[in-house]
């Protein structure tokens, strides 16, 4: 297949628009920096904590509605072994990074070149403008995703290759209404685990809290969260419809031919394949723009959040406590570049889009969410418990294996199955690991505190100065005695 010239021009134009928007947003960022009375590095990280509520809604929604979200949802609906009931993303996000080389399907470009172009554009405007560039480009990207995907759907229904979705289809070796799917009793544990992971794992995502802190007030932050929840759910509907359409399509009537994507091992790319082969050419061009927008909207958020975490939590807090604002800004930019290159490398992984999308939230749910619960709700938790819980959760998660990364499981939970040499855990092991981690944090924190308070553990062993700082904080909270305190004001004598 020759290079799709019209599609290449359209995507090039879209990338130029996004890049120019990012550059213009960087000017806005510099203007805010001049007016900022606090640390200028906060402008790049949290937008100076004064971002418009409309922009907050757009950027929060676009952060979740990424390439993994729209392509992973379509893949779940299309797969004969899953179906709509397994597409828990839209529902889970209603309660609460992925970069792929999808342009090659439409434009016949090298996947390597497609990945590098997307990564380069995202890195450039994120480095230049920080959160303002990310937020302003998110407005364009989200709008383009919404309009383009909904515009593609009528043309898919009008295609002669697509039958009535209510009819029985066996062309992809699936059962009746395979795109709806079913959750059998023996699969309920895995379904529940996936849903809880997506619903609660995202709560500990840096990108979410970065946008909450960027809002001008707590009330505006709440409005942004509630509005983004609704929009994220709505944005998942086109992917569901496209996945169902692809499952009901007679691929033999398209240029793609037989066998269908599932049998070729290309179910992860079913959304761009459906847009490319089931819709007219000019519509497929809009489709690639929508996917490119989704990929970039997630990538820029991941770049900035990862870079800001390293800058604030590691570089400034540990390595260079006296670092200036200008130094922190440059560290953030360098980190954006490094994380972008690492993300581009991950995109060369040929695993399922759905699997990688789930993996992105997996570690957050198992390892970080218990830490977040302790920080917010349990004052008794301390660093020793946190480190213990983190270590136990990470160890258990690695030992549980992961097919997407090719890690075989060492721990086999009840109900595990092996298919084509790949072991899948159907027990809700991620949720179990999260609770174990939470229990370890609480238990170790209490034991260590009791040990230090009763002098069972020498104070010299407090290498993290947890209890020394706690004592100092308690002394600072004590009220300062007044000059007349402890005296009889009439007799001027002590009592």
Short mmCIF file of C-alpha atoms in Angstrom, two decimals:
data_model
loop_
_atom_site.label_atom_id
_atom_site.label_comp_id
_atom_site.label_asym_id
_atom_site.label_seq_id
_atom_site.Cartn_x
_atom_site.Cartn_y
_atom_site.Cartn_z
CA UNK A 1 0.00 0.00 0.00
CA UNK A 2 1.40 3.38 -1.04
CA UNK A 3 1.79 6.28 1.31
CA UNK A 4 -1.57 7.97 1.90
CA UNK A 5 -0.70 11.51 0.74
CA UNK A 6 -3.97 13.17 1.79
CA UNK A 7 -3.83 11.56 5.21
CA UNK A 8 -0.19 12.51 5.62
CA UNK A 9 -0.98 16.15 4.80
CA UNK A 10 -3.96 16.18 7.19
CA UNK A 11 -2.00 14.71 10.07
CA UNK A 12 0.91 17.04 9.37
CA UNK A 13 -1.46 20.01 9.49
CA UNK A 14 -2.96 18.76 12.75
CA UNK A 15 0.48 18.39 14.33
CA UNK A 16 1.47 21.88 13.24
CA UNK A 17 -1.69 23.31 14.81
CA UNK A 18 -1.00 21.49 18.07
CA UNK A 19 2.62 22.62 18.08
CA UNK A 20 1.68 26.26 17.41
CA UNK A 21 -0.93 26.10 20.18
CA UNK A 22 1.71 24.80 22.55
CA UNK A 23 4.09 27.60 21.58
CA UNK A 24 1.39 30.24 22.11
CA UNK A 25 0.53 28.66 25.47
CA UNK A 26 4.20 28.91 26.46
CA UNK A 27 3.91 32.69 26.05
CA UNK A 28 0.92 32.63 28.37
CA UNK A 29 3.00 30.61 30.83
CA UNK A 30 5.79 33.22 30.75
CA UNK A 31 3.28 36.02 31.37
CA UNK A 32 1.92 34.19 34.40
CA UNK A 33 5.47 33.62 35.66
CA UNK A 34 6.10 37.38 35.66
CA UNK A 35 2.99 37.98 37.75
CA UNK A 36 3.57 34.99 40.04
CA UNK A 37 4.43 35.99 43.60
CA UNK A 38 5.43 32.46 44.61
CA UNK A 39 7.78 29.97 43.04
CA UNK A 40 7.92 30.28 39.27
CA UNK A 41 8.39 26.51 38.89
CA UNK A 42 4.78 26.10 40.08
CA UNK A 43 3.56 27.76 36.88
CA UNK A 44 4.97 24.93 34.76
CA UNK A 45 3.79 22.23 37.15
CA UNK A 46 0.36 23.38 38.40
CA UNK A 47 -0.33 26.43 36.24
CA UNK A 48 0.27 28.86 39.06
CA UNK A 49 -2.79 27.37 40.85
CA UNK A 50 -5.06 29.77 38.97
CA UNK A 51 -6.32 27.91 35.89
CA UNK A 52 -9.72 28.59 34.35
CA UNK A 53 -12.36 25.99 35.24
CA UNK A 54 -13.25 25.34 31.57
CA UNK A 55 -9.62 24.63 30.73
CA UNK A 56 -9.41 22.40 33.82
CA UNK A 57 -12.38 20.34 32.64
CA UNK A 58 -10.92 19.90 29.16
CA UNK A 59 -7.43 18.97 30.30
CA UNK A 60 -8.67 16.61 33.02
CA UNK A 61 -10.93 14.81 30.54
CA UNK A 62 -8.26 14.69 27.84
CA UNK A 63 -5.78 13.21 30.29
CA UNK A 64 -7.98 10.12 30.72
CA UNK A 65 -9.34 9.98 27.18
CA UNK A 66 -6.07 8.90 25.62
CA UNK A 67 -4.99 6.42 22.99
CA UNK A 68 -5.24 3.54 25.42
CA UNK A 69 -8.75 4.57 26.46
CA UNK A 70 -10.35 4.81 23.02
CA UNK A 71 -8.38 1.98 21.40
CA UNK A 72 -8.47 -0.27 24.47
CA UNK A 73 -12.24 0.15 24.82
CA UNK A 74 -12.79 -0.68 21.14
CA UNK A 75 -10.50 -3.71 21.46
CA UNK A 76 -12.40 -5.03 24.50
CA UNK A 77 -15.76 -4.75 22.71
CA UNK A 78 -14.41 -6.36 19.53
CA UNK A 79 -12.67 -9.36 21.15
CA UNK A 80 -14.90 -12.48 21.05
CA UNK A 81 -13.47 -13.51 24.41
CA UNK A 82 -14.54 -10.24 26.10
CA UNK A 83 -17.24 -7.90 24.75
CA UNK A 84 -19.01 -4.80 26.03
CA UNK A 85 -19.37 -6.04 29.58
CA UNK A 86 -15.57 -6.23 29.84
CA UNK A 87 -15.10 -2.67 28.53
CA UNK A 88 -15.05 -1.28 32.07
CA UNK A 89 -13.01 1.82 31.27
CA UNK A 90 -15.89 4.28 30.61
CA UNK A 91 -17.84 3.03 33.63
CA UNK A 92 -14.80 2.94 35.91
CA UNK A 93 -13.79 6.48 34.94
CA UNK A 94 -17.29 7.62 35.55
CA UNK A 95 -16.66 6.53 39.17
CA UNK A 96 -12.98 7.95 38.88
CA UNK A 97 -0.05 6.51 28.80
CA UNK A 98 0.04 5.14 26.17
CA UNK A 99 1.83 6.04 22.93
CA UNK A 100 1.14 3.84 19.94
CA UNK A 101 2.32 3.74 16.37
CA UNK A 102 -1.19 3.80 14.88
CA UNK A 103 -0.45 6.21 12.05
CA UNK A 104 1.25 3.45 10.13
CA UNK A 105 -2.11 1.71 9.59
CA UNK A 106 -3.65 4.71 7.83
CA UNK A 107 -0.68 6.29 6.15
CA UNK A 108 1.57 3.28 5.53
CA UNK A 109 4.36 5.06 7.36
CA UNK A 110 7.00 3.16 9.28
CA UNK A 111 5.77 2.56 12.86
CA UNK A 112 9.15 3.80 14.07
CA UNK A 113 8.73 7.09 12.21
CA UNK A 114 5.13 7.47 13.41
CA UNK A 115 6.14 7.00 17.04
CA UNK A 116 9.07 9.39 16.79
CA UNK A 117 6.95 12.14 15.17
CA UNK A 118 4.26 11.92 17.88
CA UNK A 119 6.87 11.85 20.64
CA UNK A 120 8.79 14.79 19.21
CA UNK A 121 5.72 17.04 18.93
CA UNK A 122 4.53 16.20 22.47
CA UNK A 123 7.98 16.71 23.99
CA UNK A 124 8.56 20.07 22.26
CA UNK A 125 5.39 21.84 23.39
CA UNK A 126 5.49 20.28 26.88
CA UNK A 127 9.07 21.49 27.38
CA UNK A 128 8.18 24.97 26.13
CA UNK A 129 4.96 25.65 28.00
CA UNK A 130 4.55 23.20 30.88
CA UNK A 131 1.00 22.69 32.15
CA UNK A 132 -0.37 25.66 30.21
CA UNK A 133 0.81 24.14 26.91
CA UNK A 134 -0.59 20.74 27.91
CA UNK A 135 -3.94 22.21 28.99
CA UNK A 136 -4.45 24.47 25.95
CA UNK A 137 -3.55 21.73 23.47
CA UNK A 138 -5.89 19.39 25.35
CA UNK A 139 -8.79 21.68 24.43
CA UNK A 140 -8.06 21.24 20.71
CA UNK A 141 -7.27 17.55 21.02
CA UNK A 142 -10.40 16.66 22.98
CA UNK A 143 -12.65 18.66 20.67
CA UNK A 144 -11.12 16.97 17.63
CA UNK A 145 -11.51 13.49 19.17
CA UNK A 146 -15.18 14.08 19.97
CA UNK A 147 -16.16 15.49 16.57
CA UNK A 148 -14.09 13.10 14.46
CA UNK A 149 -15.11 9.82 16.10
CA UNK A 150 -18.80 10.67 16.14
CA UNK A 151 -18.59 11.77 12.51
CA UNK A 152 -17.06 8.41 11.54
CA UNK A 153 -19.82 6.29 13.07
CA UNK A 154 -22.64 6.98 10.53
CA UNK A 155 -20.30 6.09 7.66
CA UNK A 156 -19.45 2.81 9.35
CA UNK A 157 -23.13 1.89 9.66
CA UNK A 158 -23.66 2.74 5.96
CA UNK A 159 -20.82 0.45 4.85
CA UNK A 160 -22.01 -2.69 2.98
CA UNK A 161 -19.50 -4.71 5.00
CA UNK A 162 -21.35 -3.98 8.26
CA UNK A 163 -24.43 -6.03 9.09
CA UNK A 164 -27.16 -5.37 11.62
CA UNK A 165 -25.55 -5.43 15.06
CA UNK A 166 -28.51 -7.42 16.38
CA UNK A 167 -27.92 -10.29 13.96
CA UNK A 168 -25.91 -13.42 14.63
CA UNK A 169 -22.35 -13.07 13.36
CA UNK A 170 -19.90 -15.95 13.07
CA UNK A 171 -17.34 -14.36 10.78
CA UNK A 172 -14.91 -13.75 13.65
CA UNK A 173 -15.59 -17.16 15.17
CA UNK A 174 -17.59 -15.61 17.98
CA UNK A 175 -20.90 -16.42 19.56
CA UNK A 176 -24.25 -14.65 19.17
CA UNK A 177 -23.90 -10.93 19.93
CA UNK A 178 -20.24 -11.49 20.79
CA UNK A 179 -19.66 -7.77 21.08
CA UNK A 180 -21.92 -7.66 24.15
CA UNK A 181 -20.04 -10.46 25.87
CA UNK A 182 -20.81 -12.06 29.20
CA UNK A 183 -19.30 -12.41 32.63
CA UNK A 184 -19.39 -16.01 33.77
CA UNK A 185 -19.27 -16.86 37.46
CA UNK A 186 -15.71 -18.16 37.17
CA UNK A 187 -14.70 -14.87 35.50
CA UNK A 188 -16.34 -12.58 38.07
CA UNK A 189 -13.17 -12.23 40.11
CA UNK A 190 -11.14 -10.93 37.18
CA UNK A 191 -13.92 -8.59 36.03
CA UNK A 192 -14.25 -7.12 39.54
CA UNK A 193 -10.48 -6.75 39.82
CA UNK A 194 -10.25 -4.94 36.48
CA UNK A 195 -13.10 -2.58 37.36
CA UNK A 196 -11.76 -1.69 40.81
CA UNK A 197 -8.28 -1.21 39.40
CA UNK A 198 -9.47 1.30 36.80
CA UNK A 199 -11.88 3.03 39.19
CA UNK A 200 -9.55 3.46 42.17
CA UNK A 201 -6.10 3.13 40.62
CA UNK A 202 -6.56 6.44 38.83
CA UNK A 203 -7.15 8.21 42.15
CA UNK A 204 -3.44 8.02 42.87
CA UNK A 205 -2.41 9.25 39.43
CA UNK A 206 -0.19 12.33 39.53
CA UNK A 207 -1.93 13.84 36.49
CA UNK A 208 -5.27 13.97 38.32
CA UNK A 209 -3.91 15.76 41.38
CA UNK A 210 -1.82 18.06 39.23
CA UNK A 211 -4.98 19.37 37.60
CA UNK A 212 -6.86 19.57 40.87
CA UNK A 213 -4.08 21.75 42.31
CA UNK A 214 -4.10 23.87 39.16
CA UNK A 215 -7.70 24.98 39.77
CA UNK A 216 -8.20 28.45 41.18
CA UNK A 217 -10.26 27.16 44.14
CA UNK A 218 -11.45 23.94 45.76
CA UNK A 219 -14.98 24.43 44.44
CA UNK A 220 -13.69 24.84 40.88
CA UNK A 221 -11.60 21.70 41.34
CA UNK A 222 -14.73 19.77 42.36
CA UNK A 223 -16.66 21.06 39.37
CA UNK A 224 -13.80 20.06 37.08
CA UNK A 225 -13.73 16.52 38.49
CA UNK A 226 -17.48 15.96 38.22
CA UNK A 227 -17.67 17.40 34.71
CA UNK A 228 -14.64 15.41 33.54
CA UNK A 229 -16.20 12.18 34.88
CA UNK A 230 -19.27 12.71 32.72
CA UNK A 231 -17.30 13.74 29.63
CA UNK A 232 -14.90 10.80 29.95
CA UNK A 233 -17.86 8.41 29.97
CA UNK A 234 -19.40 10.09 26.92
CA UNK A 235 -16.09 10.01 25.07
CA UNK A 236 -15.97 6.23 25.50
CA UNK A 237 -19.25 5.63 23.66
CA UNK A 238 -17.84 6.03 20.09
CA UNK A 239 -15.15 3.45 20.84
CA UNK A 240 -17.80 1.00 22.04
CA UNK A 241 -19.83 1.50 18.86
CA UNK A 242 -16.79 1.15 16.60
CA UNK A 243 -15.71 -2.02 18.41
CA UNK A 244 -19.20 -3.51 18.04
CA UNK A 245 -19.28 -2.55 14.36
CA UNK A 246 -15.91 -4.17 13.74
CA UNK A 247 -17.13 -7.37 15.45
CA UNK A 248 -20.19 -7.42 13.17
CA UNK A 249 -18.36 -6.57 9.95
CA UNK A 250 -17.72 -8.94 7.05
CA UNK A 251 -14.04 -8.17 6.59
CA UNK A 252 -14.02 -10.17 3.36
CA UNK A 253 -15.96 -7.31 1.75
CA UNK A 254 -13.18 -4.87 2.58
CA UNK A 255 -9.67 -4.50 1.22
CA UNK A 256 -8.43 -5.96 4.48
CA UNK A 257 -9.91 -9.34 3.59
CA UNK A 258 -9.84 -12.51 5.64
CA UNK A 259 -8.85 -13.64 8.19
CA UNK A 260 -10.24 -10.84 10.38
CA UNK A 261 -8.05 -8.79 12.76
CA UNK A 262 -8.66 -11.10 15.71
CA UNK A 263 -7.29 -14.13 13.89
CA UNK A 264 -4.29 -12.14 12.66
CA UNK A 265 -3.44 -11.03 16.18
CA UNK A 266 -4.28 -7.40 15.35
CA UNK A 267 -7.23 -6.91 17.71
CA UNK A 268 -5.27 -4.19 19.50
CA UNK A 269 -5.46 -2.07 16.34
CA UNK A 270 -9.10 -2.79 15.56
CA UNK A 271 -10.16 0.86 15.91
CA UNK A 272 -7.75 2.31 13.32
CA UNK A 273 -8.30 -0.76 11.10
CA UNK A 274 -12.07 -0.29 11.19
CA UNK A 275 -11.77 3.41 10.39
CA UNK A 276 -9.31 2.70 7.59
CA UNK A 277 -11.15 -0.13 5.82
CA UNK A 278 -14.84 0.37 6.66
CA UNK A 279 -15.15 4.15 6.18
CA UNK A 280 -14.43 6.35 3.13
CA UNK A 281 -10.90 7.67 2.70
CA UNK A 282 -11.58 11.21 3.82
CA UNK A 283 -13.35 9.92 6.93
CA UNK A 284 -10.40 7.68 7.80
CA UNK A 285 -8.20 10.78 7.67
CA UNK A 286 -10.33 12.30 10.43
CA UNK A 287 -10.03 9.05 12.33
CA UNK A 288 -6.25 9.10 12.34
CA UNK A 289 -6.39 12.69 13.55
CA UNK A 290 -8.62 11.65 16.43
CA UNK A 291 -6.30 8.82 17.46
CA UNK A 292 -3.23 11.01 17.16
CA UNK A 293 -4.96 13.62 19.32
CA UNK A 294 -5.87 10.99 21.92
CA UNK A 295 -2.34 9.63 22.04
CA UNK A 296 -0.80 13.07 22.43
CA UNK A 297 -3.31 14.18 25.08
CA UNK A 298 -2.19 11.29 27.28
CA UNK A 299 1.48 11.48 26.46
CA UNK A 300 1.96 15.14 27.32
CA UNK A 301 0.23 14.63 30.68
CA UNK A 302 2.42 11.63 31.47
CA UNK A 303 5.53 13.57 30.49
CA UNK A 304 4.77 16.55 32.70
CA UNK A 305 3.52 14.57 35.71
CA UNK A 306 6.53 12.22 35.71
CA UNK A 307 8.97 15.09 35.30
CA UNK A 308 7.36 17.20 38.02
CA UNK A 309 7.32 14.26 40.46
CA UNK A 310 11.03 13.68 40.01
CA UNK A 311 11.82 17.40 40.22
CA UNK A 312 9.83 18.12 43.38
CA UNK A 313 9.94 14.82 45.27
CA UNK A 314 13.44 13.59 44.48
CA UNK A 315 15.65 16.34 43.06
CA UNK A 316 14.52 19.22 45.28
CA UNK A 317 13.59 17.18 48.36
CA UNK A 318 16.69 14.97 48.41
CA UNK A 319 19.40 15.80 45.88
CA UNK A 320 19.38 19.62 45.78
CA UNK A 321 17.35 21.13 48.61
CA UNK A 322 18.70 24.62 47.86
CA UNK A 323 17.94 24.46 44.11
CA UNK A 324 16.68 27.71 42.60
CA UNK A 325 13.46 28.06 40.63
CA UNK A 326 15.37 28.41 37.38
CA UNK A 327 17.33 25.23 38.11
CA UNK A 328 14.11 23.33 38.90
CA UNK A 329 12.57 24.51 35.62
CA UNK A 330 15.51 23.15 33.64
CA UNK A 331 15.44 19.87 35.55
CA UNK A 332 11.76 19.51 34.69
CA UNK A 333 12.46 20.13 31.01
CA UNK A 334 15.28 17.59 30.92
CA UNK A 335 13.06 15.05 32.66
CA UNK A 336 10.30 15.65 30.10
CA UNK A 337 12.78 14.82 27.35
CA UNK A 338 14.05 11.66 29.08
CA UNK A 339 10.58 10.39 29.98
CA UNK A 340 9.41 11.10 26.43
CA UNK A 341 12.21 9.00 25.00
CA UNK A 342 11.41 6.21 27.46
CA UNK A 343 7.72 6.37 26.51
CA UNK A 344 8.59 6.21 22.84
CA UNK A 345 10.63 3.09 23.55
CA UNK A 346 7.66 1.52 25.33
CA UNK A 347 5.49 2.20 22.26
CA UNK A 348 7.54 -0.29 20.24
CA UNK A 349 6.07 -3.04 22.43
CA UNK A 350 3.74 -5.09 20.24
CA UNK A 351 1.49 -6.18 23.09
CA UNK A 352 -2.24 -5.61 23.23
CA UNK A 353 -3.27 -1.95 23.58
CA UNK A 354 -5.85 -3.04 26.14
CA UNK A 355 -3.23 -4.95 28.15
CA UNK A 356 -0.80 -2.01 28.20
CA UNK A 357 -3.60 0.39 29.11
CA UNK A 358 -4.58 -1.79 32.07
CA UNK A 359 -0.92 -2.15 33.06
CA UNK A 360 -0.59 1.64 33.24
CA UNK A 361 -3.06 1.68 36.16
CA UNK A 362 -2.06 -1.70 37.58
CA UNK A 363 0.98 -0.60 39.58
CA UNK A 364 -0.76 2.56 40.75
CA UNK A 365 -3.62 0.48 42.16
CA UNK A 366 -1.48 -2.17 43.84
CA UNK A 367 1.40 -0.03 45.09
CA UNK A 368 0.44 3.65 45.30
CA UNK A 369 -3.28 3.66 46.15
CA UNK A 370 -2.75 2.09 49.62
CA UNK A 371 -0.14 4.78 50.30
CA UNK A 372 -2.63 7.49 49.28
CA UNK A 373 -5.29 6.08 51.61
CA UNK A 374 -2.84 6.14 54.52
CA UNK A 375 -1.63 9.66 53.79
CA UNK A 376 -5.16 11.07 53.60
CA UNK A 377 -7.02 9.06 56.25
CA UNK A 378 -4.51 7.48 58.67
CA UNK A 379 -2.42 9.84 60.77
CA UNK A 380 -0.72 6.90 62.47
CA UNK A 381 1.05 5.81 59.28
CA UNK A 382 4.75 6.69 59.06
CA UNK A 383 7.66 6.33 56.65
CA UNK A 384 8.73 2.94 57.97
CA UNK A 385 5.27 1.51 57.36
CA UNK A 386 5.05 3.20 53.96
CA UNK A 387 8.37 1.74 52.80
CA UNK A 388 7.37 -1.71 54.04
CA UNK A 389 3.98 -1.58 52.33
CA UNK A 390 5.53 -0.31 49.11
CA UNK A 391 8.14 -3.08 49.09
CA UNK A 392 5.66 -5.86 49.87
CA UNK A 393 3.16 -4.67 47.22
CA UNK A 394 5.81 -4.34 44.52
CA UNK A 395 7.25 -7.76 45.34
CA UNK A 396 3.86 -9.47 45.33
CA UNK A 397 2.89 -7.76 42.06
CA UNK A 398 6.06 -8.89 40.29
CA UNK A 399 5.69 -12.44 41.62
CA UNK A 400 2.10 -12.50 40.32
CA UNK A 401 3.42 -12.11 36.76
CA UNK A 402 2.17 -10.10 33.81
CA UNK A 403 1.48 -11.46 30.27
CA UNK A 404 1.86 -8.01 28.65
CA UNK A 405 5.46 -7.76 29.85
CA UNK A 406 6.18 -11.47 29.43
CA UNK A 407 6.71 -12.00 33.18
CA UNK A 408 5.66 -15.54 34.19
CA UNK A 409 3.80 -15.81 37.51
CA UNK A 410 5.50 -17.37 40.50
CA UNK A 411 2.44 -17.02 42.72
CA UNK A 412 -0.59 -18.86 41.33
CA UNK A 413 -3.91 -17.77 42.80
CA UNK A 414 -7.10 -19.88 42.87
CA UNK A 415 -8.83 -20.13 39.50
CA UNK A 416 -5.77 -19.51 37.30
CA UNK A 417 -5.88 -20.80 33.73
CA UNK A 418 -3.32 -21.51 31.06
CA UNK A 419 -4.06 -20.81 27.40
CA UNK A 420 -1.45 -21.28 24.67
CA UNK A 421 1.27 -21.34 27.29
CA UNK A 422 0.14 -18.04 28.87
CA UNK A 423 -1.12 -18.14 32.46
CA UNK A 424 -3.94 -15.73 33.36
CA UNK A 425 -4.96 -15.03 36.94
CA UNK A 426 -8.76 -14.91 37.40
CA UNK A 427 -8.62 -14.30 41.12
CA UNK A 428 -8.84 -10.58 42.13
CA UNK A 429 -5.18 -10.64 43.10
CA UNK A 430 -4.53 -6.94 42.49
CA UNK A 431 -7.19 -5.99 45.03
CA UNK A 432 -5.76 -8.56 47.45
CA UNK A 433 -2.27 -7.06 47.03
CA UNK A 434 -3.64 -3.56 47.64
CA UNK A 435 -5.29 -4.65 50.91
CA UNK A 436 -2.17 -6.56 52.00
CA UNK A 437 -0.07 -3.46 51.32
CA UNK A 438 -2.50 -1.30 53.31
CA UNK A 439 -2.40 -3.73 56.23
CA UNK A 440 1.41 -3.85 56.17
CA UNK A 441 1.64 -0.04 56.24
CA UNK A 442 -0.68 0.21 59.25
CA UNK A 443 0.81 -2.76 61.14
CA UNK A 444 4.47 -1.81 60.67
CA UNK A 445 3.75 1.85 61.47
CA UNK A 446 2.05 0.93 64.76
CA UNK A 447 4.70 -1.58 65.78
CA UNK A 448 7.56 0.80 65.03
CA UNK A 449 5.84 3.66 66.88
CA UNK A 450 5.24 1.46 69.92
CA UNK A 451 8.85 0.32 69.81
CA UNK A 452 10.23 3.86 69.81
CA UNK A 453 7.73 5.23 72.34
CA UNK A 454 8.47 2.47 74.86
CA UNK A 455 12.23 2.57 74.20
CA UNK A 456 12.20 -0.99 72.91
CA UNK A 457 13.88 0.38 69.80
CA UNK A 458 16.76 2.84 70.50
CA UNK A 459 16.15 6.39 69.29
CA UNK A 460 19.45 6.21 67.43
CA UNK A 461 17.85 3.69 65.07
CA UNK A 462 15.39 6.34 63.84
CA UNK A 463 17.47 6.88 60.70
CA UNK A 464 14.63 8.66 58.92
CA UNK A 465 14.10 11.07 61.85
CA UNK A 466 10.38 10.25 61.78
CA UNK A 467 9.79 10.47 65.54
CA UNK A 468 12.25 13.29 66.09
CA UNK A 469 10.35 15.40 63.57
CA UNK A 470 7.07 14.32 65.14
CA UNK A 471 8.18 15.50 68.59
CA UNK A 472 9.37 18.81 67.16
CA UNK A 473 6.05 19.27 65.32
CA UNK A 474 4.08 18.60 68.54
CA UNK A 475 6.18 21.13 70.44
CA UNK A 476 5.58 23.73 67.76
CA UNK A 477 1.82 23.20 68.07
CA UNK A 478 1.86 23.89 71.83
CA UNK A 479 0.54 27.40 72.68
CA UNK A 480 3.13 29.90 73.87
CA UNK A 481 2.48 30.91 77.53
CA UNK A 482 1.32 34.49 77.98
CA UNK A 483 3.33 36.91 80.12
CA UNK A 484 0.69 36.90 82.88
CA UNK A 485 0.00 33.14 82.72
CA UNK A 486 0.49 31.38 86.07
CA UNK A 487 -0.05 34.55 88.16
CA UNK A 488 -2.97 35.98 90.11
CA UNK A 489 -3.74 39.17 88.28
CA UNK A 490 -5.13 40.83 91.42
CA UNK A 491 -2.47 39.88 93.96
CA UNK A 492 0.31 39.54 91.37
CA UNK A 493 1.41 36.32 93.01
CA UNK A 494 2.12 32.94 91.53
CA UNK A 495 -0.23 30.05 92.13
#
